[in-house]
XYZ file of C-alpha atoms in Angstrom:
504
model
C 69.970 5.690 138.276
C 68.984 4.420 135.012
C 71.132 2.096 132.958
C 72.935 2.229 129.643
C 71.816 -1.311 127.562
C 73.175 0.818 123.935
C 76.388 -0.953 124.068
C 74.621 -4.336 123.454
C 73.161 -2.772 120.394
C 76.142 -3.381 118.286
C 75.791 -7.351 118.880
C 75.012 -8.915 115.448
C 72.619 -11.710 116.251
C 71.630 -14.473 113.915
C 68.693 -16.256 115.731
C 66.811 -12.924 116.481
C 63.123 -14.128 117.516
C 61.565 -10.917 115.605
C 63.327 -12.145 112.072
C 60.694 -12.567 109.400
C 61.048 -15.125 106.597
C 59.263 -16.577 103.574
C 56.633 -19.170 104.790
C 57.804 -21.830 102.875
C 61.463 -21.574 104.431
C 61.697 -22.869 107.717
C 63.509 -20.555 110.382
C 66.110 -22.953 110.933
C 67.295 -22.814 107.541
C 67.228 -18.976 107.397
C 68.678 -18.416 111.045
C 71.591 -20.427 109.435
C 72.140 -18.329 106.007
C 72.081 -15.261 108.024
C 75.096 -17.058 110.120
C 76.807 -17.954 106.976
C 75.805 -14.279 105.626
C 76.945 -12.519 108.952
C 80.484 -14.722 108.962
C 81.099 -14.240 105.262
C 80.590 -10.237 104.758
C 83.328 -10.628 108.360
C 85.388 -12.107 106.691
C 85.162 -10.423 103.739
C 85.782 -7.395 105.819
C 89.179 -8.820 107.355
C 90.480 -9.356 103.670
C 90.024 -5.779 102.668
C 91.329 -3.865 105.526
C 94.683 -6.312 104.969
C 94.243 -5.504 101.361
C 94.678 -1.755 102.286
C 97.239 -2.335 104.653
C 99.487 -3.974 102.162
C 99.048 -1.408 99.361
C 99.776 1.790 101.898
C 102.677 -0.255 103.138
C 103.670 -0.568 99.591
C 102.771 2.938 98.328
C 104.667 4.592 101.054
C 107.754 2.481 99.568
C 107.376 3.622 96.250
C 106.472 7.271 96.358
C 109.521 8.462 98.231
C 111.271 6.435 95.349
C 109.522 8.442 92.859
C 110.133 11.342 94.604
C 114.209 10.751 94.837
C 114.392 9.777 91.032
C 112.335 13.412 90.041
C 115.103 15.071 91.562
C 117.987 13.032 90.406
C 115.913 13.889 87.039
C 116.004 17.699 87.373
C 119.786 17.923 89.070
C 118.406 19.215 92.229
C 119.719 16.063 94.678
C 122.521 16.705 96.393
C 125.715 14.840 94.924
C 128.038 14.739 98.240
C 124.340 12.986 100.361
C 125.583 9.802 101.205
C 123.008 7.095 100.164
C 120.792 5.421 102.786
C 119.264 2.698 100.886
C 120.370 0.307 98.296
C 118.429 1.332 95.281
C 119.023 1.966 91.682
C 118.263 5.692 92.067
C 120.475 6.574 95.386
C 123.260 4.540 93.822
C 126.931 6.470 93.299
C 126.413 6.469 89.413
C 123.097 7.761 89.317
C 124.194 10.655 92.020
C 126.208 11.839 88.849
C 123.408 11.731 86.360
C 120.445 13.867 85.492
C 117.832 14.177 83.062
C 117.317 11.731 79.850
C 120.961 9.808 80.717
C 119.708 9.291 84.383
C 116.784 7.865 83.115
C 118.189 5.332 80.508
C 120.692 3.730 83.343
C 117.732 3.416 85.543
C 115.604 1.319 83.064
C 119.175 -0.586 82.400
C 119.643 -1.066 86.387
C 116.192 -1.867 86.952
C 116.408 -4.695 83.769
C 119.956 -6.233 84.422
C 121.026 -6.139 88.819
C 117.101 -6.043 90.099
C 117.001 -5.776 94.177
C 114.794 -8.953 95.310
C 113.088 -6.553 97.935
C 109.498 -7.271 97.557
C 106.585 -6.431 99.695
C 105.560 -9.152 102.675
C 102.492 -10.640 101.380
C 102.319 -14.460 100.678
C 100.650 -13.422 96.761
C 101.618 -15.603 94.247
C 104.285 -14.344 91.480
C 104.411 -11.254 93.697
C 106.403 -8.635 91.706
C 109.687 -6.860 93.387
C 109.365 -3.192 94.352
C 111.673 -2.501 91.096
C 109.791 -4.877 89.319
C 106.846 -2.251 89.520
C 109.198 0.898 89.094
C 110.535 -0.504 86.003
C 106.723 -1.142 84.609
C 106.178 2.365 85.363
C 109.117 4.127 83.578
C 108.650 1.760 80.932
C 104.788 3.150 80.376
C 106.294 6.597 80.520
C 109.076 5.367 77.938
C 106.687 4.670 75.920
C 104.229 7.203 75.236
C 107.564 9.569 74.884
C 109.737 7.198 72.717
C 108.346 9.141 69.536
C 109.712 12.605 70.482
C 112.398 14.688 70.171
C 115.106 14.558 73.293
C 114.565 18.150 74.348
C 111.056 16.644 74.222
C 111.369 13.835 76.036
C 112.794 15.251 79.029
C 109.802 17.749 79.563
C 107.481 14.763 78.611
C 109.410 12.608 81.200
C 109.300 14.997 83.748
C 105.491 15.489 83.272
C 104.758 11.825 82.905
C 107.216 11.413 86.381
C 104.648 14.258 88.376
C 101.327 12.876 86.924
C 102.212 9.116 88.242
C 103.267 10.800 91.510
C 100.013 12.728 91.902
C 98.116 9.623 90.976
C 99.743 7.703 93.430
C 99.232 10.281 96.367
C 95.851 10.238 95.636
C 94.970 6.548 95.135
C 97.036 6.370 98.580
C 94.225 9.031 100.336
C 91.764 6.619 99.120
C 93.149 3.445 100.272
C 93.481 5.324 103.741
C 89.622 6.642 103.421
C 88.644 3.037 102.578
C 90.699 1.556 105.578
C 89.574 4.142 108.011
C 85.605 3.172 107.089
C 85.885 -0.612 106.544
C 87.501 -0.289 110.291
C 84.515 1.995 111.676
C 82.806 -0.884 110.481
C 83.848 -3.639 112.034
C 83.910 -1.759 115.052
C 80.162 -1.417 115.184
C 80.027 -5.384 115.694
C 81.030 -7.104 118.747
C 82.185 -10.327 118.051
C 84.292 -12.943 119.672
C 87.559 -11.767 118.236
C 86.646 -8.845 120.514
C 87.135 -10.371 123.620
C 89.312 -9.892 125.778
C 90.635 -11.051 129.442
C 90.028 -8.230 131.866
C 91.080 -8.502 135.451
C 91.929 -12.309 136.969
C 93.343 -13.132 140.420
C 95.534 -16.472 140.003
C 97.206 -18.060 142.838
C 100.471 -18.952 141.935
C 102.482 -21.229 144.631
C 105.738 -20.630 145.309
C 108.039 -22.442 143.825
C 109.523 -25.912 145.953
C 112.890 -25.351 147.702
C 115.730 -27.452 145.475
C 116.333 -30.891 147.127
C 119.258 -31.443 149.372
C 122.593 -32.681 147.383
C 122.163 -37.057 146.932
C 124.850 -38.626 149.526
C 124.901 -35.608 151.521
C 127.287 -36.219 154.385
C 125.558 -36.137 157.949
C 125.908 -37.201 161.985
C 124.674 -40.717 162.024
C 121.660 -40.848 164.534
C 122.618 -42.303 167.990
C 121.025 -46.286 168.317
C 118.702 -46.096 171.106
C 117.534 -48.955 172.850
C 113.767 -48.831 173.727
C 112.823 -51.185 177.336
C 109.457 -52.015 178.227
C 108.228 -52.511 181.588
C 104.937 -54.497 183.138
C 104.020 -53.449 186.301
C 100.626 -55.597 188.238
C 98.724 -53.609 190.018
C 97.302 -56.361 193.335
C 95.158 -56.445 196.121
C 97.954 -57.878 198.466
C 101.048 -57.398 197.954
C 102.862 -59.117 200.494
C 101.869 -62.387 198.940
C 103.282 -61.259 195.480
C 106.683 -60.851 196.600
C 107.217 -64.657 197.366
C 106.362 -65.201 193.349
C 109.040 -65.242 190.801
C 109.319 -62.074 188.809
C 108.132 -62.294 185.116
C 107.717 -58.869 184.618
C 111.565 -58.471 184.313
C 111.586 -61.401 182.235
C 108.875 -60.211 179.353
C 110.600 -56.844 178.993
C 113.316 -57.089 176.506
C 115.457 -54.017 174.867
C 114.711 -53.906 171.315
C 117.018 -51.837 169.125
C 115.487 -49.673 165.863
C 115.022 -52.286 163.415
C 116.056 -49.389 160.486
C 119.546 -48.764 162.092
C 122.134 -49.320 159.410
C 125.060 -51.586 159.828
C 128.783 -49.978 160.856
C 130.367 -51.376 158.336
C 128.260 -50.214 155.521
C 130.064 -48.648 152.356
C 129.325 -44.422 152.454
C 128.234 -43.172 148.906
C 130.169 -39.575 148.494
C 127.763 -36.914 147.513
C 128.141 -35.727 143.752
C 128.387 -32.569 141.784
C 124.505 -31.635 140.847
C 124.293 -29.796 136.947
C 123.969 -26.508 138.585
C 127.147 -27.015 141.268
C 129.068 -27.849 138.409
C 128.638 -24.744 136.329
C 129.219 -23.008 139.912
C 132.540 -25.252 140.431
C 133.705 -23.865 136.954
C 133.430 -19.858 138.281
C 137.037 -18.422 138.620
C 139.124 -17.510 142.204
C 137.845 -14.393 143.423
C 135.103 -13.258 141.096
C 132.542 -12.600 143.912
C 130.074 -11.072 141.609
C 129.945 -13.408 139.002
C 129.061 -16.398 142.108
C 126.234 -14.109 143.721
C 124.566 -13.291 140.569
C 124.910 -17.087 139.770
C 123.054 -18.209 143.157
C 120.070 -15.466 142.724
C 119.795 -17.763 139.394
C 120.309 -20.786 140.688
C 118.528 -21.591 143.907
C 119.972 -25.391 143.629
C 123.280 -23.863 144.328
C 122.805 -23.028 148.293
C 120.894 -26.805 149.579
C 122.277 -28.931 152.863
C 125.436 -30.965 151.264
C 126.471 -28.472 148.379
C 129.449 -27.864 150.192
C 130.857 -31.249 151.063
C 129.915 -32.412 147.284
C 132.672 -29.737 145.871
C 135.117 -30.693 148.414
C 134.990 -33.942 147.198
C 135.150 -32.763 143.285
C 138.376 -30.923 144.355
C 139.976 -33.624 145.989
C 139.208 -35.975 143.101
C 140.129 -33.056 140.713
C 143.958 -32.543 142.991
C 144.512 -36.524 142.704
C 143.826 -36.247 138.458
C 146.757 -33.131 138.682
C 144.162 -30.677 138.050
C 145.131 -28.134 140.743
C 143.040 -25.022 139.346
C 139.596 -26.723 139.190
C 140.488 -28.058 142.700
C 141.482 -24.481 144.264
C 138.294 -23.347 142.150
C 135.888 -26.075 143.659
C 137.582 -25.664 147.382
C 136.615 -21.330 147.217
C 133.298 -21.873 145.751
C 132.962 -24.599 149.058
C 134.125 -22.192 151.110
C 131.746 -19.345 149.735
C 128.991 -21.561 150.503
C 129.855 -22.343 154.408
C 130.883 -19.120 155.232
C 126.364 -17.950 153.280
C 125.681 -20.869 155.913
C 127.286 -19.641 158.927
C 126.364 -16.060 158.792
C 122.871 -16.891 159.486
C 119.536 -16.560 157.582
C 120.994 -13.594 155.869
C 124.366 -14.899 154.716
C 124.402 -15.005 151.239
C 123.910 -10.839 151.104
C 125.973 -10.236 154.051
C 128.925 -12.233 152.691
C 128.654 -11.112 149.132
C 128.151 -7.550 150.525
C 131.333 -7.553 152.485
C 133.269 -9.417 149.316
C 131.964 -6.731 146.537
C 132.832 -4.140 148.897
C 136.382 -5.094 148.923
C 136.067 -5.381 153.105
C 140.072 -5.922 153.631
C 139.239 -7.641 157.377
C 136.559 -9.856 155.396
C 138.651 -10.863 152.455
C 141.783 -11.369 154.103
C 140.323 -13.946 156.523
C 138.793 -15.796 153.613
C 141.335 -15.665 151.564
C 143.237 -17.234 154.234
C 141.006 -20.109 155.032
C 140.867 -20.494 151.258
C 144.613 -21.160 150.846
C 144.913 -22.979 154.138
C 141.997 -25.644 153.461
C 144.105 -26.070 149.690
C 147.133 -26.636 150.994
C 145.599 -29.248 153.550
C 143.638 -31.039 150.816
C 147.001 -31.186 148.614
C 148.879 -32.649 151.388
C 145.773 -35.788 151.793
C 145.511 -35.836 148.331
C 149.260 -36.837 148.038
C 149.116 -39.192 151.088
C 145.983 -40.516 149.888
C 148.132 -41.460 146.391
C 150.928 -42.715 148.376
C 148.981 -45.106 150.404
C 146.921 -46.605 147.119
C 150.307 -46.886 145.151
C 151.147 -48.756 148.214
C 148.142 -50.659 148.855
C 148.080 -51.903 145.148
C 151.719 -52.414 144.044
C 153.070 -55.850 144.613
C 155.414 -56.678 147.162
C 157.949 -59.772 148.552
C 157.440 -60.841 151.822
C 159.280 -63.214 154.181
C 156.849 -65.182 155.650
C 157.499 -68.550 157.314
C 155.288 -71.189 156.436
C 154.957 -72.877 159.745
C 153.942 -70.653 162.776
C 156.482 -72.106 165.213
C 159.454 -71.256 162.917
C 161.641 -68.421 162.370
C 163.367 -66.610 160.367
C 167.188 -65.172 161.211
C 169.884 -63.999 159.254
C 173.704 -64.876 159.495
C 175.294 -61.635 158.413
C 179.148 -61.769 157.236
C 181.432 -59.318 158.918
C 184.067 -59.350 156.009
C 185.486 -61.532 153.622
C 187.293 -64.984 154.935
C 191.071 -64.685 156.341
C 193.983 -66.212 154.977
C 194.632 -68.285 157.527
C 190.950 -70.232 157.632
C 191.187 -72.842 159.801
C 188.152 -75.122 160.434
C 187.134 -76.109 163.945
C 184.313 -78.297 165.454
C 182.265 -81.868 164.945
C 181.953 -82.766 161.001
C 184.592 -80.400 159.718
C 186.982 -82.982 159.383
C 185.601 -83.800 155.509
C 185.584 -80.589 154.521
C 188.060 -78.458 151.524
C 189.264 -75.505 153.386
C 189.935 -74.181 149.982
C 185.868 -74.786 148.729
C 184.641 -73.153 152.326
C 186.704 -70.394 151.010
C 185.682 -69.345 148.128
C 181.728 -70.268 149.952
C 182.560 -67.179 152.389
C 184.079 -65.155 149.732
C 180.755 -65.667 147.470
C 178.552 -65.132 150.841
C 180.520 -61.631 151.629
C 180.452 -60.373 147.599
C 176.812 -61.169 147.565
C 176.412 -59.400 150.750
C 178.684 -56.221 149.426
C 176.537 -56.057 146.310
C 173.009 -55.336 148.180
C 172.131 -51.907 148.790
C 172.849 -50.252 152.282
C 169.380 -50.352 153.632
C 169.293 -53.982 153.252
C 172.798 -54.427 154.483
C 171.628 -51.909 157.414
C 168.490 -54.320 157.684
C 170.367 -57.464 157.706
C 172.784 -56.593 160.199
C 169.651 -55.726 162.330
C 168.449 -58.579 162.279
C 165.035 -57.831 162.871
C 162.164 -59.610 159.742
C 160.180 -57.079 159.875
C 162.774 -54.473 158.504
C 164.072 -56.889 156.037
C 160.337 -57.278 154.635
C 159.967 -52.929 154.801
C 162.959 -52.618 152.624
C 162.007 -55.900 150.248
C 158.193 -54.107 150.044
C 159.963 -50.883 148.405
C 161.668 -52.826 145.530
C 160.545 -54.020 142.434
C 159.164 -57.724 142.478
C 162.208 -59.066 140.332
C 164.308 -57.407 142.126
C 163.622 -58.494 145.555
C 163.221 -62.037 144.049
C 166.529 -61.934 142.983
C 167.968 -60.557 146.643
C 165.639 -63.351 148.156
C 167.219 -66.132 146.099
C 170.778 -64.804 146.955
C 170.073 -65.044 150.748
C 168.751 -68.369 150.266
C 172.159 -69.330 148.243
C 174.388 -67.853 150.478
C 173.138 -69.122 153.889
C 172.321 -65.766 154.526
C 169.019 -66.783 154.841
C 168.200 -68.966 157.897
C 165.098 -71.077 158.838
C 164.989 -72.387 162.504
C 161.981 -73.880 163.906
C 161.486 -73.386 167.966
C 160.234 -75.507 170.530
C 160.823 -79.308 171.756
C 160.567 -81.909 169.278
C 159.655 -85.456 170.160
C 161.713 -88.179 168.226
C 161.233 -90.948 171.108
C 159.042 -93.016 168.478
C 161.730 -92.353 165.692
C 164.029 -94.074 167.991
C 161.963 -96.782 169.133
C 161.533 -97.578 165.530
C 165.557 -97.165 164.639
C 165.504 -100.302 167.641
């Protein structure tokens, strides 16, 4: 079968070996001006055809114009056609004009309220599309200007058909011109005229999104490695009356990269992507799966333990829609996890289809796992208003003291009498009004305390001192302390045998 070489006919070499030259120019120098001759006629080439181009585009522009203003000219456009550009000639007062009147307030509309439409070439002072309407009229104008007005129309109206001949046929040109100047630089391959045909590229999958940072997980189990020596001997009788070393040179050894207990746990965080996710409204099933088919960041180990967290910081800032929000779009991702490889079309399948056994048992977990998170959110609030509010405490300074209260039962009688070793000093009348002080002081504390005092018990006097303010429960503390309410007793035997020696 023979082969076709023609096609290689059309390349347009410079350095051809048959070239002939003058003998005083070297071939160098002329295999280089026939380079610069070849790549100057190209472009010269590329210039025209754009050339063309430009004035067809611009001719087609202008000849429908002409057209439309020859029969605004002769009456024959049709008045009630509504307009569908903005020019002078399809404007509302021109659609009631004809003949020489029509043609005056076009040369006024064209002089005063131009249109800046011009065509898309980067020329220099490039005149406007009415620019070059107006210069035509204005040449008709004025080989007419010197006849009569019945005369002018008919002179108009010729002048009008001869510029729209001459333009349809300078057009034909510019199209025979374009049409050969392209033949021609289609006879030439060059390098503009390659092109990438058929390439087989590997492209690698793209990387699976990295897990969430802090992602909650099982600590690992510490295991304790033990290494044992065993000697292999000739008789073994003998080694059984030596000490064992082999016991003694295996030691456990822990994992050296086990982590303390006591170590702080980062939370894991809300990544760009879960964010946007967090911010999808209750229930809007499609808008979340056409979110993760986007967003392949979405569904990674830890996703959903880094929105529970979001909506349990969200419920203790009082925003209890984001929270709900962040604890469904958790949900939605456990329930894509648990349904197996497939679980992010089964689930969303089941959703979309409005499955009442599906939705009703998610819907379900959904407002069970709020209300939960609500309720640890509030205790979690309690116990840090607790934790860092400041509090009055009875404490006894030494550890073998302790700390009892003498309650009144009621104010003093009227017959007080005072009984026992070292009353005998004593104004019955200032013990008096000491018990009536103790038992107003006592009336004037709130119940629980009363109820706390009469227990007797410190550690429900300090519960209901911890609830009150700090001024407050300085203030009660004070009053106990005046009143004798307030007892310190320290326990045990004390030793005053070198006291007395020393009294000797």
């Amino acid at each position: 079968m023979p082969l076709n070489y023609s096609k290689w006919d059309q390349l347009e070499l410079s350095d051809d070996s048959d070239i002939e030259g003058h003998p005083n120019v070297d071939k160098r120098s002329l295999i280089r001006w026939k380079q610069r001759d070849i790549h100057e006629k190209r472009e010269a080439r590329k210039h025209r055809i754009v050339k063309y181009q430009a004035e067809i585009a611009c001719n087609s522009v202008l000849a429908p114009r002409l057209d439309s203003i020859r029969s605004h000219f002769i009456g024959k456009a049709s008045a009630d056609s509504q307009p569908q550009t903005e020019w002078a000639e399809d404007s509302k007062d021109a659609s009631t004009k004809s003949g020489l009147p029509l043609f005056e307030y076009l040369v006024e509309r064209l002089q005063t309220s131009p249109s800046p439409a011009a065509p898309p070439t980067n020329a220099k002072d490039q005149p406007t599309y009415d620019a070059m309407l107006l210069s035509l009229l204005m040449q008709i104008y004025d080989s007419v200007k010197s006849l009569s007005t019945d005369e002018q129309e008919k002179a108009i109206l010729g002048g009008l058909d001869r510029h729209i001949a001459e333009l349809a046929e300078h057009t034909r040109k510019l199209e025979k011109d374009l049409e050969e100047e392209i033949l021609e630089q289609k006879k030439h391959i060059t390098s503009d005229d390659i092109k990438e045909g058929f390439e087989n590229k590997y492209v690698p999958a793209k990387p699976a999104p990295p897990p969430i940072k802090n992602v909650l997980s099982d600590s690992p189990k510490k295991t304790t490695k033990t290494s044992t020596t065993t000697y292999e001997v000739l008789n073994s009788s003998s080694v059984s009356s030596l000490p064992s070393t082999a016991s003694a040179a295996s030691e456990p050894s822990v994992s050296a990269d086990d982590d303390d207990d006591g170590a702080d746990v980062d939370l894991p965080e809300l990544t760009p992507a879960l964010l946007r996710f967090s911010h999808i409204p209750l229930w809007n099933y499609e808008a979340s799966f056409v979110f993760i088919q986007q967003n392949r960041a979405v569904v990674v180990p830890g996703a959903s333990d880094a929105l529970l967290v979001a909506a349990f910081q969200a419920q203790s800032d009082g925003k209890a829609k984001y929270a709900k929000q962040c604890v469904h779009q958790s949900l939605l991702l456990q329930y894509c996890d648990k349904l197996g490889r497939d679980g992010v079309r089964v689930f969303f399948q089941k959703m979309i289809s409005d499955d009442k056994r599906a939705t009703s048992v998610f819907e379900k977990d959904v407002e069970e796992t709020y209300a939960h998170l609500v309720n640890r959110a509030k205790a979690a609030a309690a116990a840090s208003h607790a934790a860092s509010r400041e509090q009055i405490q009875l404490v006894p300074e030494n550890p073998d003291a302790t700390i009892s209260f003498n309650v009144p039962d009621g104010p003093p009688p009227d017959n007080l009498q005072l009984e026992g070793e070292g009353t005998e000093d004593l104004d019955i009348e200032e013990v008096r009004r000491a018990l009536t002080m103790r038992w107003q002081v006592f009336s004037a504390f709130p119940e629980s305390l009363q109820d706390a005092l009469r227990d007797g018990r410190l550690e429900a006097v300090n519960k209901v001192l911890g609830e009150m303010e700090v001024s407050e429960a300085e203030d009660i503390v004070s009053k106990l302390d005046m009143t004798g309410i307030m007892n310190f007793a320290e326990g045990g035997i004390r030793d005053d045998t070198k006291e007395a020696e020393n009294e000797e």
